[in-house]
mmCIF file of C-alpha atoms in Angstrom:
data_model
loop_
_atom_site.group_PDB
_atom_site.id
_atom_site.type_symbol
_atom_site.label_atom_id
_atom_site.label_comp_id
_atom_site.label_asym_id
_atom_site.label_seq_id
_atom_site.Cartn_x
_atom_site.Cartn_y
_atom_site.Cartn_z
ATOM 1 C CA MET A 1 -3.698 -14.630 11.131
ATOM 2 C CA SER A 2 -2.676 -13.312 7.758
ATOM 3 C CA VAL A 3 -3.287 -9.731 6.773
ATOM 4 C CA LYS A 4 -5.800 -9.267 3.973
ATOM 5 C CA SER A 5 -4.673 -7.330 0.933
ATOM 6 C CA PRO A 6 -5.927 -3.719 0.866
ATOM 7 C CA CYS A 7 -6.429 -3.970 -2.907
ATOM 8 C CA ILE A 8 -9.797 -2.671 -4.116
ATOM 9 C CA GLU A 9 -9.026 -3.459 -7.767
ATOM 10 C CA LEU A 10 -8.677 0.177 -8.720
ATOM 11 C CA CYS A 11 -5.037 0.083 -9.778
ATOM 12 C CA LYS A 12 -3.791 3.487 -10.855
ATOM 13 C CA PHE A 13 -0.376 4.643 -9.722
ATOM 14 C CA ASP A 14 0.360 8.281 -9.006
ATOM 15 C CA GLY A 15 3.468 9.390 -10.859
ATOM 16 C CA LYS A 16 4.744 11.688 -8.123
ATOM 17 C CA SER A 17 4.232 9.615 -4.985
ATOM 18 C CA GLY A 18 4.443 6.169 -6.597
ATOM 19 C CA LEU A 19 1.368 5.084 -4.631
ATOM 20 C CA CYS A 20 -1.686 3.301 -5.964
ATOM 21 C CA THR A 21 -4.666 5.622 -5.619
ATOM 22 C CA GLY A 22 -6.839 2.640 -4.654
ATOM 23 C CA CYS A 23 -4.878 0.736 -2.005
ATOM 24 C CA LEU A 24 -2.076 3.216 -1.248
ATOM 25 C CA ARG A 25 0.709 0.695 -1.811
ATOM 26 C CA THR A 26 3.680 1.122 -4.101
ATOM 27 C CA LEU A 27 3.891 -1.072 -7.181
ATOM 28 C CA LYS A 28 6.677 -3.064 -5.515
ATOM 29 C CA GLU A 29 4.590 -3.586 -2.361
ATOM 30 C CA ALA A 30 1.593 -4.718 -4.407
ATOM 31 C CA ARG A 31 3.703 -7.182 -6.388
ATOM 32 C CA GLU A 32 5.438 -8.601 -3.310
ATOM 33 C CA TRP A 33 2.396 -8.691 -1.005
ATOM 34 C CA LYS A 34 2.001 -12.485 -1.015
ATOM 35 C CA LYS A 35 5.679 -12.975 -0.134
ATOM 36 C CA MET A 36 5.726 -10.423 2.723
ATOM 37 C CA THR A 37 5.636 -11.271 6.381
ATOM 38 C CA ASP A 38 2.490 -10.363 8.293
ATOM 39 C CA HIS A 39 4.579 -7.877 10.270
ATOM 40 C CA ARG A 40 5.497 -5.983 7.086
ATOM 41 C CA ARG A 41 1.904 -6.144 5.840
ATOM 42 C CA HIS A 42 0.675 -4.627 9.107
ATOM 43 C CA GLN A 43 3.222 -1.831 8.743
ATOM 44 C CA ILE A 44 1.891 -0.975 5.297
ATOM 45 C CA VAL A 45 -1.770 -1.111 6.343
ATOM 46 C CA ASN A 46 -1.133 0.882 9.531
ATOM 47 C CA ASP A 47 0.666 3.580 7.520
ATOM 48 C CA ARG A 48 -2.467 4.281 5.478
ATOM 49 C CA SER A 49 -3.242 7.730 6.916
ATOM 50 C CA HIS A 50 0.318 8.920 6.299
ATOM 51 C CA ARG A 51 0.169 7.609 2.743
ATOM 52 C CA GLU A 52 -3.186 9.311 2.119
ATOM 53 C CA LYS A 53 -1.724 12.637 3.237
ATOM 54 C CA LYS A 54 1.293 12.118 0.995
ATOM 55 C CA LEU A 55 -0.972 11.442 -1.983
ATOM 56 C CA THR A 56 -3.251 14.440 -1.389
ATOM 57 C CA ARG A 57 -0.366 16.886 -0.868
ATOM 58 C CA LEU A 58 0.950 16.367 -4.370
#
């Protein structure tokens, strides 16, 4: 089963972390999402809490 994109159509990238404040992906990850393996997509989605902490610390 494919992994659904975490995009919530609120694209704004933080200059310090490089993460989108909406979906918590990098610009590169967002652009390459459709080409990624499900394994890599799961890694990104499962890393959400770590990415949230990174974004709020800055």
